[in-house]
Amino acid sequence: MSEPQSALLLRKQLAELNKNPVEGFSAGLIDDNDIYRWEVLIIGPPDTLYEGGFFKCHLYFPKEYPLRPPKMKFVTEIWHPNIEKNGDVCISILHEPGDDKFGYEKASERWLPVHTVETILISVISMLADPNDESPANVDAAKEWRESYTEFKRKVARCVRKSQEQEEC
Amino acid sequence: MGNCFKRSTTDDISLLRGSDSVREPSSDPVGPPSYQEALSVQSSPPIYHPSPSLTQSATQLSEEEQIRIAKRIGLIQHLPTGKYDGSKKIRECVICMGDFMVGDALRYLPCMHTYHMTCIDGWLMRRLTCPSCIEPVDAALLTSYETN
């Protein structure tokens, strides 16, 4: 039986990322036998509150990829307005266009089948540096980010420290 | 107006989009868009996506959804198709990241972006925008009707 297109495409991306790693993250599979579930280690981007942290994330691809987006979850604890407390990443490029009347409202921000692990990770890394507080997934983090930045920084610093300890063991 | 969506084999697609479009006889694999899931068994009813995240068999759809999907299939079929002959500058389908091979069935969008027909048709059934430039395909198609 031949492999579905989604598996071939993901295999291609994995091979490419192994051959030419991209700065800021490293990617592999959770289980070598399952191409649809990825484990990614994001290096906290320099000059941000997350600098120095190592954040493990999982990406779950549907069989219909690239027509449908993957889901992404931080496994390492992280405090960020656009990441739910359970780790689920809430970023518009991972959202399907939905059932709006014209089908292309805010099209540029929604999922497109040209997105790859690399482009998704680039968006997520840029989200770490620059939170979007218009539609927060973690309301408490968003409120702190706006109103009590010192407390926000303290919580992020704690996550960064914890992520470093986890990487050491 | 409804004419635009009519599934007619006598339509000369080349009127719509220059001379690079090819109309193949019906026996050719370059046929209607692959709105069915590739893996679906022929005897089971076709699978459609009334919204991008929904997957339903044709028998589960409301009449309204069926009409909408039929219109969309009609619209997709009005987009020109062709076969890769190795001469074009574009060599890769950005959806499957695969190189175009001579003889591959291609579809040309009004924005001039080109994809494998099987790759782009599956996407257009979910959303009518070009994945590369996000140009709404239906609006661009209507514009090209008006200017012709």
PDB file of C-alpha atoms in Angstrom:
ATOM      1  CA  MET A   1       0.000   0.000   0.000  1.00  0.00           C
ATOM      2  CA  SER A   2       1.388   3.396  -0.868  1.00  0.00           C
ATOM      3  CA  GLU A   3       1.688   6.086   1.771  1.00  0.00           C
ATOM      4  CA  PRO A   4      -0.820   8.936   1.801  1.00  0.00           C
ATOM      5  CA  GLN A   5       0.380  12.282   0.468  1.00  0.00           C
ATOM      6  CA  SER A   6       0.396  13.775   3.967  1.00  0.00           C
ATOM      7  CA  ALA A   7       2.908  11.202   5.237  1.00  0.00           C
ATOM      8  CA  LEU A   8       5.177  11.719   2.237  1.00  0.00           C
ATOM      9  CA  LEU A   9       5.088  15.468   2.691  1.00  0.00           C
ATOM     10  CA  LEU A  10       5.872  15.236   6.412  1.00  0.00           C
ATOM     11  CA  ARG A  11       8.709  12.769   5.758  1.00  0.00           C
ATOM     12  CA  LYS A  12      10.153  15.167   3.234  1.00  0.00           C
ATOM     13  CA  GLN A  13      10.042  18.026   5.737  1.00  0.00           C
ATOM     14  CA  LEU A  14      11.636  15.926   8.466  1.00  0.00           C
ATOM     15  CA  ALA A  15      14.482  14.908   6.153  1.00  0.00           C
ATOM     16  CA  GLU A  16      14.980  18.503   5.075  1.00  0.00           C
ATOM     17  CA  LEU A  17      15.016  19.790   8.675  1.00  0.00           C
ATOM     18  CA  ASN A  18      17.539  17.102   9.661  1.00  0.00           C
ATOM     19  CA  LYS A  19      19.760  18.013   6.737  1.00  0.00           C
ATOM     20  CA  ASN A  20      19.448  21.789   7.067  1.00  0.00           C
ATOM     21  CA  PRO A  21      18.406  22.648  10.628  1.00  0.00           C
ATOM     22  CA  VAL A  22      16.691  25.977  11.140  1.00  0.00           C
ATOM     23  CA  GLU A  23      17.886  28.347  13.827  1.00  0.00           C
ATOM     24  CA  GLY A  24      15.644  28.595  16.870  1.00  0.00           C
ATOM     25  CA  PHE A  25      14.265  25.060  17.073  1.00  0.00           C
ATOM     26  CA  SER A  26      15.033  21.400  16.500  1.00  0.00           C
ATOM     27  CA  ALA A  27      12.462  18.909  15.260  1.00  0.00           C
ATOM     28  CA  GLY A  28      11.932  15.164  15.459  1.00  0.00           C
ATOM     29  CA  LEU A  29       9.184  12.612  15.986  1.00  0.00           C
ATOM     30  CA  ILE A  30       7.609  11.601  19.305  1.00  0.00           C
ATOM     31  CA  ASP A  31       7.609   8.012  18.085  1.00  0.00           C
ATOM     32  CA  ASP A  32       9.787   7.070  15.105  1.00  0.00           C
ATOM     33  CA  ASN A  33       6.951   4.968  13.707  1.00  0.00           C
ATOM     34  CA  ASP A  34       4.417   7.794  13.648  1.00  0.00           C
ATOM     35  CA  ILE A  35       5.131  10.565  11.146  1.00  0.00           C
ATOM     36  CA  TYR A  36       2.000  12.474  12.227  1.00  0.00           C
ATOM     37  CA  ARG A  37       3.227  13.300  15.752  1.00  0.00           C
ATOM     38  CA  TRP A  38       6.234  15.576  16.069  1.00  0.00           C
ATOM     39  CA  GLU A  39       8.275  16.757  19.002  1.00  0.00           C
ATOM     40  CA  VAL A  40       9.934  20.134  18.651  1.00  0.00           C
ATOM     41  CA  LEU A  41      12.325  21.898  21.009  1.00  0.00           C
ATOM     42  CA  ILE A  42      12.043  25.667  20.811  1.00  0.00           C
ATOM     43  CA  ILE A  43      14.977  27.700  22.031  1.00  0.00           C
ATOM     44  CA  GLY A  44      13.695  30.796  23.818  1.00  0.00           C
ATOM     45  CA  PRO A  45      14.291  33.604  21.305  1.00  0.00           C
ATOM     46  CA  PRO A  46      17.141  36.002  22.202  1.00  0.00           C
ATOM     47  CA  ASP A  47      16.234  39.466  23.533  1.00  0.00           C
ATOM     48  CA  THR A  48      12.866  38.250  24.785  1.00  0.00           C
ATOM     49  CA  LEU A  49      11.663  37.214  28.233  1.00  0.00           C
ATOM     50  CA  TYR A  50      11.899  33.602  27.053  1.00  0.00           C
ATOM     51  CA  GLU A  51      15.622  33.807  26.248  1.00  0.00           C
ATOM     52  CA  GLY A  52      17.576  30.881  27.652  1.00  0.00           C
ATOM     53  CA  GLY A  53      14.538  28.618  27.930  1.00  0.00           C
ATOM     54  CA  PHE A  54      14.080  25.262  26.193  1.00  0.00           C
ATOM     55  CA  PHE A  55      10.443  24.616  25.417  1.00  0.00           C
ATOM     56  CA  LYS A  56       9.301  21.200  24.291  1.00  0.00           C
ATOM     57  CA  CYS A  57       6.211  21.178  22.051  1.00  0.00           C
ATOM     58  CA  HIS A  58       4.184  18.545  20.280  1.00  0.00           C
ATOM     59  CA  LEU A  59       2.601  18.919  16.853  1.00  0.00           C
ATOM     60  CA  TYR A  60      -0.281  16.636  15.871  1.00  0.00           C
ATOM     61  CA  PHE A  61      -0.939  16.472  12.138  1.00  0.00           C
ATOM     62  CA  PRO A  62      -4.248  15.275  10.687  1.00  0.00           C
ATOM     63  CA  LYS A  63      -4.251  12.763   7.829  1.00  0.00           C
ATOM     64  CA  GLU A  64      -5.664  15.565   5.659  1.00  0.00           C
ATOM     65  CA  TYR A  65      -2.524  17.699   6.102  1.00  0.00           C
ATOM     66  CA  PRO A  66      -1.713  20.036   4.312  1.00  0.00           C
ATOM     67  CA  LEU A  67      -5.375  20.759   3.587  1.00  0.00           C
ATOM     68  CA  ARG A  68      -5.987  20.974   7.330  1.00  0.00           C
ATOM     69  CA  PRO A  69      -3.654  22.401  10.002  1.00  0.00           C
ATOM     70  CA  PRO A  70      -1.911  20.521  12.818  1.00  0.00           C
ATOM     71  CA  LYS A  71      -2.587  21.197  16.490  1.00  0.00           C
ATOM     72  CA  MET A  72       0.281  22.383  18.623  1.00  0.00           C
ATOM     73  CA  LYS A  73       0.830  22.005  22.347  1.00  0.00           C
ATOM     74  CA  PHE A  74       3.611  23.131  24.668  1.00  0.00           C
ATOM     75  CA  VAL A  75       4.659  20.226  26.851  1.00  0.00           C
ATOM     76  CA  THR A  76       7.014  22.378  28.892  1.00  0.00           C
ATOM     77  CA  GLU A  77       5.146  24.757  31.188  1.00  0.00           C
ATOM     78  CA  ILE A  78       4.962  28.230  29.673  1.00  0.00           C
ATOM     79  CA  TRP A  79       3.273  31.528  30.583  1.00  0.00           C
ATOM     80  CA  HIS A  80       2.121  33.453  27.531  1.00  0.00           C
ATOM     81  CA  PRO A  81      -1.092  35.285  26.517  1.00  0.00           C
ATOM     82  CA  ASN A  82      -1.580  33.144  23.391  1.00  0.00           C
ATOM     83  CA  ILE A  83      -0.857  29.758  24.947  1.00  0.00           C
ATOM     84  CA  GLU A  84      -3.505  28.128  27.083  1.00  0.00           C
ATOM     85  CA  LYS A  85      -2.604  26.974  30.551  1.00  0.00           C
ATOM     86  CA  ASN A  86      -2.722  23.369  29.324  1.00  0.00           C
ATOM     87  CA  GLY A  87      -0.153  24.252  26.630  1.00  0.00           C
ATOM     88  CA  ASP A  88      -2.459  24.499  23.587  1.00  0.00           C
ATOM     89  CA  VAL A  89      -1.172  27.087  21.155  1.00  0.00           C
ATOM     90  CA  CYS A  90      -3.732  29.599  19.931  1.00  0.00           C
ATOM     91  CA  ILE A  91      -2.378  31.216  16.797  1.00  0.00           C
ATOM     92  CA  SER A  92      -4.436  32.279  13.803  1.00  0.00           C
ATOM     93  CA  ILE A  93      -2.377  30.457  11.164  1.00  0.00           C
ATOM     94  CA  LEU A  94      -3.312  27.166  12.847  1.00  0.00           C
ATOM     95  CA  HIS A  95      -7.018  28.024  12.597  1.00  0.00           C
ATOM     96  CA  GLU A  96      -9.128  26.868   9.727  1.00  0.00           C
ATOM     97  CA  PRO A  97     -10.977  29.606   7.868  1.00  0.00           C
ATOM     98  CA  GLY A  98     -14.288  28.575   9.397  1.00  0.00           C
ATOM     99  CA  ASP A  99     -17.653  29.049   7.854  1.00  0.00           C
ATOM    100  CA  ASP A 100     -17.655  32.786   7.255  1.00  0.00           C
ATOM    101  CA  LYS A 101     -19.764  33.927   4.346  1.00  0.00           C
ATOM    102  CA  PHE A 102     -17.029  34.676   1.861  1.00  0.00           C
ATOM    103  CA  GLY A 103     -14.523  32.105   3.023  1.00  0.00           C
ATOM    104  CA  TYR A 104     -11.578  34.449   2.805  1.00  0.00           C
ATOM    105  CA  GLU A 105     -12.034  36.918   5.632  1.00  0.00           C
ATOM    106  CA  LYS A 106      -8.646  37.759   7.103  1.00  0.00           C
ATOM    107  CA  ALA A 107      -7.424  35.113   4.733  1.00  0.00           C
ATOM    108  CA  SER A 108      -3.782  35.961   5.133  1.00  0.00           C
ATOM    109  CA  GLU A 109      -3.851  35.059   8.802  1.00  0.00           C
ATOM    110  CA  ARG A 110      -5.580  31.715   8.551  1.00  0.00           C
ATOM    111  CA  TRP A 111      -4.321  28.265   7.695  1.00  0.00           C
ATOM    112  CA  LEU A 112      -2.991  27.713   4.174  1.00  0.00           C
ATOM    113  CA  PRO A 113      -1.745  24.438   2.688  1.00  0.00           C
ATOM    114  CA  VAL A 114       1.644  25.979   1.964  1.00  0.00           C
ATOM    115  CA  HIS A 115       2.500  26.079   5.675  1.00  0.00           C
ATOM    116  CA  THR A 116       5.216  23.709   6.840  1.00  0.00           C
ATOM    117  CA  VAL A 117       6.682  22.787  10.224  1.00  0.00           C
ATOM    118  CA  GLU A 118       9.245  25.497   9.563  1.00  0.00           C
ATOM    119  CA  THR A 119       6.771  28.296   8.797  1.00  0.00           C
ATOM    120  CA  ILE A 120       4.574  27.285  11.748  1.00  0.00           C
ATOM    121  CA  LEU A 121       7.538  27.341  14.129  1.00  0.00           C
ATOM    122  CA  ILE A 122       8.710  30.694  12.787  1.00  0.00           C
ATOM    123  CA  SER A 123       5.248  32.104  13.548  1.00  0.00           C
ATOM    124  CA  VAL A 124       5.202  30.601  17.030  1.00  0.00           C
ATOM    125  CA  ILE A 125       8.699  31.906  17.826  1.00  0.00           C
ATOM    126  CA  SER A 126       7.637  35.349  16.653  1.00  0.00           C
ATOM    127  CA  MET A 127       4.508  35.059  18.820  1.00  0.00           C
ATOM    128  CA  LEU A 128       6.754  34.412  21.853  1.00  0.00           C
ATOM    129  CA  ALA A 129       8.575  37.649  21.138  1.00  0.00           C
ATOM    130  CA  ASP A 130       5.432  39.584  20.354  1.00  0.00           C
ATOM    131  CA  PRO A 131       2.203  38.419  22.036  1.00  0.00           C
ATOM    132  CA  ASN A 132      -1.137  39.280  20.470  1.00  0.00           C
ATOM    133  CA  ASP A 133      -3.445  40.430  23.255  1.00  0.00           C
ATOM    134  CA  GLU A 134      -6.546  40.794  21.076  1.00  0.00           C
ATOM    135  CA  SER A 135      -7.647  37.202  21.466  1.00  0.00           C
ATOM    136  CA  PRO A 136      -5.830  35.777  24.461  1.00  0.00           C
ATOM    137  CA  ALA A 137      -5.915  32.045  25.174  1.00  0.00           C
ATOM    138  CA  ASN A 138      -4.603  32.593  28.689  1.00  0.00           C
ATOM    139  CA  VAL A 139      -6.659  35.524  29.960  1.00  0.00           C
ATOM    140  CA  ASP A 140      -4.697  35.819  33.216  1.00  0.00           C
ATOM    141  CA  ALA A 141      -1.381  35.990  31.382  1.00  0.00           C
ATOM    142  CA  ALA A 142      -2.798  38.580  28.977  1.00  0.00           C
ATOM    143  CA  LYS A 143      -4.104  40.711  31.848  1.00  0.00           C
ATOM    144  CA  GLU A 144      -0.739  40.569  33.589  1.00  0.00           C
ATOM    145  CA  TRP A 145       1.096  41.340  30.372  1.00  0.00           C
ATOM    146  CA  ARG A 146      -0.989  44.511  30.013  1.00  0.00           C
ATOM    147  CA  GLU A 147      -1.443  45.589  33.616  1.00  0.00           C
ATOM    148  CA  SER A 148       1.245  44.105  35.841  1.00  0.00           C
ATOM    149  CA  TYR A 149       4.211  43.482  33.628  1.00  0.00           C
ATOM    150  CA  THR A 150       6.589  42.888  36.547  1.00  0.00           C
ATOM    151  CA  GLU A 151       4.511  39.944  37.710  1.00  0.00           C
ATOM    152  CA  PHE A 152       4.256  38.669  34.126  1.00  0.00           C
ATOM    153  CA  LYS A 153       8.051  38.798  33.783  1.00  0.00           C
ATOM    154  CA  ARG A 154       8.475  36.971  37.093  1.00  0.00           C
ATOM    155  CA  LYS A 155       6.199  34.114  35.986  1.00  0.00           C
ATOM    156  CA  VAL A 156       7.925  33.809  32.603  1.00  0.00           C
ATOM    157  CA  ALA A 157      11.354  33.800  34.301  1.00  0.00           C
ATOM    158  CA  ARG A 158      10.196  30.949  36.529  1.00  0.00           C
ATOM    159  CA  CYS A 159       9.107  28.919  33.472  1.00  0.00           C
ATOM    160  CA  VAL A 160      12.446  29.601  31.774  1.00  0.00           C
ATOM    161  CA  ARG A 161      14.325  28.399  34.889  1.00  0.00           C
ATOM    162  CA  LYS A 162      12.173  25.282  35.162  1.00  0.00           C
ATOM    163  CA  SER A 163      12.663  24.494  31.466  1.00  0.00           C
ATOM    164  CA  GLN A 164      16.445  24.674  31.942  1.00  0.00           C
ATOM    165  CA  GLU A 165      16.319  22.293  34.911  1.00  0.00           C
ATOM    166  CA  GLN A 166      14.202  19.837  32.905  1.00  0.00           C
ATOM    167  CA  GLU A 167      16.651  19.877  30.008  1.00  0.00           C
ATOM    168  CA  GLU A 168      19.545  19.091  32.346  1.00  0.00           C
ATOM    169  CA  CYS A 169      18.085  15.891  33.704  1.00  0.00           C
TER     170      CYS A 169
ATOM    171  CA  MET B   1     -25.642  34.335 -14.264  1.00  0.00           C
ATOM    172  CA  GLY B   2     -26.348  30.754 -13.276  1.00  0.00           C
ATOM    173  CA  ASN B   3     -24.750  29.855 -16.567  1.00  0.00           C
ATOM    174  CA  CYS B   4     -21.316  30.474 -15.103  1.00  0.00           C
ATOM    175  CA  PHE B   5     -21.668  27.441 -12.947  1.00  0.00           C
ATOM    176  CA  LYS B   6     -23.166  25.136 -15.509  1.00  0.00           C
ATOM    177  CA  ARG B   7     -21.158  22.010 -16.044  1.00  0.00           C
ATOM    178  CA  SER B   8     -20.881  22.025 -19.773  1.00  0.00           C
ATOM    179  CA  THR B   9     -18.421  20.120 -21.874  1.00  0.00           C
ATOM    180  CA  THR B  10     -19.011  22.318 -24.871  1.00  0.00           C
ATOM    181  CA  ASP B  11     -17.585  25.389 -23.143  1.00  0.00           C
ATOM    182  CA  ASP B  12     -14.402  26.519 -24.763  1.00  0.00           C
ATOM    183  CA  ILE B  13     -12.225  27.126 -21.755  1.00  0.00           C
ATOM    184  CA  SER B  14      -9.580  28.796 -23.906  1.00  0.00           C
ATOM    185  CA  LEU B  15     -11.905  31.790 -24.261  1.00  0.00           C
ATOM    186  CA  LEU B  16     -11.538  32.272 -20.561  1.00  0.00           C
ATOM    187  CA  ARG B  17      -7.801  32.058 -20.120  1.00  0.00           C
ATOM    188  CA  GLY B  18      -5.456  32.420 -23.039  1.00  0.00           C
ATOM    189  CA  SER B  19      -4.105  29.632 -25.140  1.00  0.00           C
ATOM    190  CA  ASP B  20      -2.268  27.587 -22.554  1.00  0.00           C
ATOM    191  CA  SER B  21      -5.399  25.841 -21.418  1.00  0.00           C
ATOM    192  CA  VAL B  22      -6.067  22.368 -22.688  1.00  0.00           C
ATOM    193  CA  ARG B  23      -9.377  20.646 -22.929  1.00  0.00           C
ATOM    194  CA  GLU B  24      -8.976  16.911 -22.868  1.00  0.00           C
ATOM    195  CA  PRO B  25     -11.468  14.287 -23.990  1.00  0.00           C
ATOM    196  CA  SER B  26     -13.439  12.739 -21.189  1.00  0.00           C
ATOM    197  CA  SER B  27     -11.492   9.486 -21.307  1.00  0.00           C
ATOM    198  CA  ASP B  28      -8.393  11.336 -20.126  1.00  0.00           C
ATOM    199  CA  PRO B  29      -7.414  11.282 -16.433  1.00  0.00           C
ATOM    200  CA  VAL B  30      -7.531  15.095 -16.589  1.00  0.00           C
ATOM    201  CA  GLY B  31     -11.170  15.024 -15.678  1.00  0.00           C
ATOM    202  CA  PRO B  32     -13.358  16.706 -13.101  1.00  0.00           C
ATOM    203  CA  PRO B  33     -11.726  17.889  -9.876  1.00  0.00           C
ATOM    204  CA  SER B  34     -10.945  15.282  -7.298  1.00  0.00           C
ATOM    205  CA  TYR B  35     -13.579  16.455  -4.881  1.00  0.00           C
ATOM    206  CA  GLN B  36     -13.745  12.939  -3.552  1.00  0.00           C
ATOM    207  CA  GLU B  37     -11.243  11.863  -0.974  1.00  0.00           C
ATOM    208  CA  ALA B  38      -8.509   9.940  -2.705  1.00  0.00           C
ATOM    209  CA  LEU B  39      -8.997   6.906  -0.509  1.00  0.00           C
ATOM    210  CA  SER B  40     -12.756   6.676  -0.671  1.00  0.00           C
ATOM    211  CA  VAL B  41     -14.050   3.451  -2.148  1.00  0.00           C
ATOM    212  CA  GLN B  42     -15.876   3.920  -5.413  1.00  0.00           C
ATOM    213  CA  SER B  43     -19.076   2.312  -4.270  1.00  0.00           C
ATOM    214  CA  SER B  44     -19.510   4.592  -1.217  1.00  0.00           C
ATOM    215  CA  PRO B  45     -21.015   8.073  -1.648  1.00  0.00           C
ATOM    216  CA  PRO B  46     -18.532  10.898  -2.275  1.00  0.00           C
ATOM    217  CA  ILE B  47     -17.109  12.864   0.653  1.00  0.00           C
ATOM    218  CA  TYR B  48     -17.489  16.649   0.790  1.00  0.00           C
ATOM    219  CA  HIS B  49     -16.497  19.496   3.095  1.00  0.00           C
ATOM    220  CA  PRO B  50     -19.434  21.870   3.657  1.00  0.00           C
ATOM    221  CA  SER B  51     -16.987  23.872   5.766  1.00  0.00           C
ATOM    222  CA  PRO B  52     -13.217  23.398   5.912  1.00  0.00           C
ATOM    223  CA  SER B  53     -13.256  21.464   9.149  1.00  0.00           C
ATOM    224  CA  LEU B  54     -16.280  19.307   8.321  1.00  0.00           C
ATOM    225  CA  THR B  55     -16.120  16.050   6.437  1.00  0.00           C
ATOM    226  CA  GLN B  56     -19.439  14.575   5.350  1.00  0.00           C
ATOM    227  CA  SER B  57     -20.679  12.028   2.930  1.00  0.00           C
ATOM    228  CA  ALA B  58     -22.866  13.360   0.101  1.00  0.00           C
ATOM    229  CA  THR B  59     -25.914  11.664   1.569  1.00  0.00           C
ATOM    230  CA  GLN B  60     -25.616  13.609   4.842  1.00  0.00           C
ATOM    231  CA  LEU B  61     -25.701  17.062   3.278  1.00  0.00           C
ATOM    232  CA  SER B  62     -28.617  19.456   3.359  1.00  0.00           C
ATOM    233  CA  GLU B  63     -30.040  20.614   0.057  1.00  0.00           C
ATOM    234  CA  GLU B  64     -28.509  24.039   0.563  1.00  0.00           C
ATOM    235  CA  GLU B  65     -25.075  22.545   1.142  1.00  0.00           C
ATOM    236  CA  GLN B  66     -25.434  20.333  -1.912  1.00  0.00           C
ATOM    237  CA  ILE B  67     -26.233  23.354  -4.080  1.00  0.00           C
ATOM    238  CA  ARG B  68     -23.310  25.294  -2.661  1.00  0.00           C
ATOM    239  CA  ILE B  69     -20.921  22.420  -3.276  1.00  0.00           C
ATOM    240  CA  ALA B  70     -22.275  21.848  -6.773  1.00  0.00           C
ATOM    241  CA  LYS B  71     -21.702  25.537  -7.569  1.00  0.00           C
ATOM    242  CA  ARG B  72     -18.188  25.312  -6.243  1.00  0.00           C
ATOM    243  CA  ILE B  73     -17.391  22.226  -8.311  1.00  0.00           C
ATOM    244  CA  GLY B  74     -18.732  24.069 -11.347  1.00  0.00           C
ATOM    245  CA  LEU B  75     -16.542  27.048 -10.596  1.00  0.00           C
ATOM    246  CA  ILE B  76     -13.417  24.931 -10.102  1.00  0.00           C
ATOM    247  CA  GLN B  77     -14.120  23.193 -13.392  1.00  0.00           C
ATOM    248  CA  HIS B  78     -14.069  26.547 -15.151  1.00  0.00           C
ATOM    249  CA  LEU B  79     -10.451  27.031 -14.143  1.00  0.00           C
ATOM    250  CA  PRO B  80      -8.074  26.080 -16.933  1.00  0.00           C
ATOM    251  CA  THR B  81      -6.067  22.889 -16.761  1.00  0.00           C
ATOM    252  CA  GLY B  82      -3.117  21.543 -18.649  1.00  0.00           C
ATOM    253  CA  LYS B  83      -0.289  19.091 -18.585  1.00  0.00           C
ATOM    254  CA  TYR B  84       3.221  19.890 -17.505  1.00  0.00           C
ATOM    255  CA  ASP B  85       5.454  19.843 -20.547  1.00  0.00           C
ATOM    256  CA  GLY B  86       8.675  20.786 -18.805  1.00  0.00           C
ATOM    257  CA  SER B  87       8.892  24.186 -20.460  1.00  0.00           C
ATOM    258  CA  LYS B  88       7.431  26.414 -17.741  1.00  0.00           C
ATOM    259  CA  LYS B  89       9.582  28.197 -15.207  1.00  0.00           C
ATOM    260  CA  ILE B  90       7.534  26.937 -12.273  1.00  0.00           C
ATOM    261  CA  ARG B  91       8.814  23.499 -11.411  1.00  0.00           C
ATOM    262  CA  GLU B  92       7.343  22.713  -8.016  1.00  0.00           C
ATOM    263  CA  CYS B  93       3.889  22.358  -6.538  1.00  0.00           C
ATOM    264  CA  VAL B  94       4.088  24.266  -3.254  1.00  0.00           C
ATOM    265  CA  ILE B  95       1.261  22.215  -1.733  1.00  0.00           C
ATOM    266  CA  CYS B  96       2.883  18.764  -1.973  1.00  0.00           C
ATOM    267  CA  MET B  97       6.418  20.183  -2.337  1.00  0.00           C
ATOM    268  CA  GLY B  98       6.850  17.782  -5.242  1.00  0.00           C
ATOM    269  CA  ASP B  99       8.457  18.660  -8.568  1.00  0.00           C
ATOM    270  CA  PHE B 100       6.196  18.793 -11.594  1.00  0.00           C
ATOM    271  CA  MET B 101       6.861  15.787 -13.822  1.00  0.00           C
ATOM    272  CA  VAL B 102       6.205  15.890 -17.552  1.00  0.00           C
ATOM    273  CA  GLY B 103       2.615  14.816 -18.083  1.00  0.00           C
ATOM    274  CA  ASP B 104       1.373  15.853 -14.608  1.00  0.00           C
ATOM    275  CA  ALA B 105      -2.113  17.344 -14.623  1.00  0.00           C
ATOM    276  CA  LEU B 106      -1.909  21.016 -13.605  1.00  0.00           C
ATOM    277  CA  ARG B 107      -4.458  23.671 -12.783  1.00  0.00           C
ATOM    278  CA  TYR B 108      -3.893  27.364 -13.447  1.00  0.00           C
ATOM    279  CA  LEU B 109      -5.524  29.882 -11.114  1.00  0.00           C
ATOM    280  CA  PRO B 110      -6.554  33.349 -12.314  1.00  0.00           C
ATOM    281  CA  CYS B 111      -3.680  34.846 -10.275  1.00  0.00           C
ATOM    282  CA  MET B 112      -1.304  32.820 -12.483  1.00  0.00           C
ATOM    283  CA  HIS B 113      -0.211  30.436  -9.742  1.00  0.00           C
ATOM    284  CA  THR B 114      -0.007  26.809 -10.831  1.00  0.00           C
ATOM    285  CA  TYR B 115      -0.464  23.610  -8.829  1.00  0.00           C
ATOM    286  CA  HIS B 116      -0.993  19.913  -9.344  1.00  0.00           C
ATOM    287  CA  MET B 117      -4.668  19.553 -10.123  1.00  0.00           C
ATOM    288  CA  THR B 118      -5.192  16.936  -7.412  1.00  0.00           C
ATOM    289  CA  CYS B 119      -3.422  19.121  -4.805  1.00  0.00           C
ATOM    290  CA  ILE B 120      -5.229  22.400  -5.503  1.00  0.00           C
ATOM    291  CA  ASP B 121      -8.692  20.974  -6.184  1.00  0.00           C
ATOM    292  CA  GLY B 122      -8.826  19.408  -2.717  1.00  0.00           C
ATOM    293  CA  TRP B 123      -7.980  22.799  -1.227  1.00  0.00           C
ATOM    294  CA  LEU B 124     -10.398  24.803  -3.398  1.00  0.00           C
ATOM    295  CA  MET B 125     -13.233  22.550  -2.289  1.00  0.00           C
ATOM    296  CA  ARG B 126     -12.501  23.766   1.252  1.00  0.00           C
ATOM    297  CA  ARG B 127     -11.595  27.335   0.508  1.00  0.00           C
ATOM    298  CA  LEU B 128     -11.621  29.363  -2.700  1.00  0.00           C
ATOM    299  CA  THR B 129      -8.327  31.201  -2.324  1.00  0.00           C
ATOM    300  CA  CYS B 130      -4.922  30.767  -3.854  1.00  0.00           C
ATOM    301  CA  PRO B 131      -2.604  29.297  -1.183  1.00  0.00           C
ATOM    302  CA  SER B 132       0.321  31.379  -2.453  1.00  0.00           C
ATOM    303  CA  CYS B 133      -1.145  34.867  -2.807  1.00  0.00           C
ATOM    304  CA  ILE B 134      -4.514  34.452  -1.020  1.00  0.00           C
ATOM    305  CA  GLU B 135      -6.320  35.915  -4.011  1.00  0.00           C
ATOM    306  CA  PRO B 136     -10.005  34.871  -3.833  1.00  0.00           C
ATOM    307  CA  VAL B 137     -10.435  32.630  -6.838  1.00  0.00           C
ATOM    308  CA  ASP B 138     -14.137  33.337  -7.438  1.00  0.00           C
ATOM    309  CA  ALA B 139     -13.681  37.116  -7.508  1.00  0.00           C
ATOM    310  CA  ALA B 140     -10.703  36.816  -9.835  1.00  0.00           C
ATOM    311  CA  LEU B 141     -12.643  34.495 -12.106  1.00  0.00           C
ATOM    312  CA  LEU B 142     -15.583  36.906 -12.294  1.00  0.00           C
ATOM    313  CA  THR B 143     -13.198  39.748 -13.106  1.00  0.00           C
ATOM    314  CA  SER B 144     -11.702  37.722 -15.919  1.00  0.00           C
ATOM    315  CA  TYR B 145     -15.223  37.113 -17.285  1.00  0.00           C
ATOM    316  CA  GLU B 146     -15.964  40.830 -17.240  1.00  0.00           C
ATOM    317  CA  THR B 147     -12.763  41.828 -18.986  1.00  0.00           C
ATOM    318  CA  ASN B 148     -13.229  39.264 -21.730  1.00  0.00           C
TER     319      ASN B 148
END
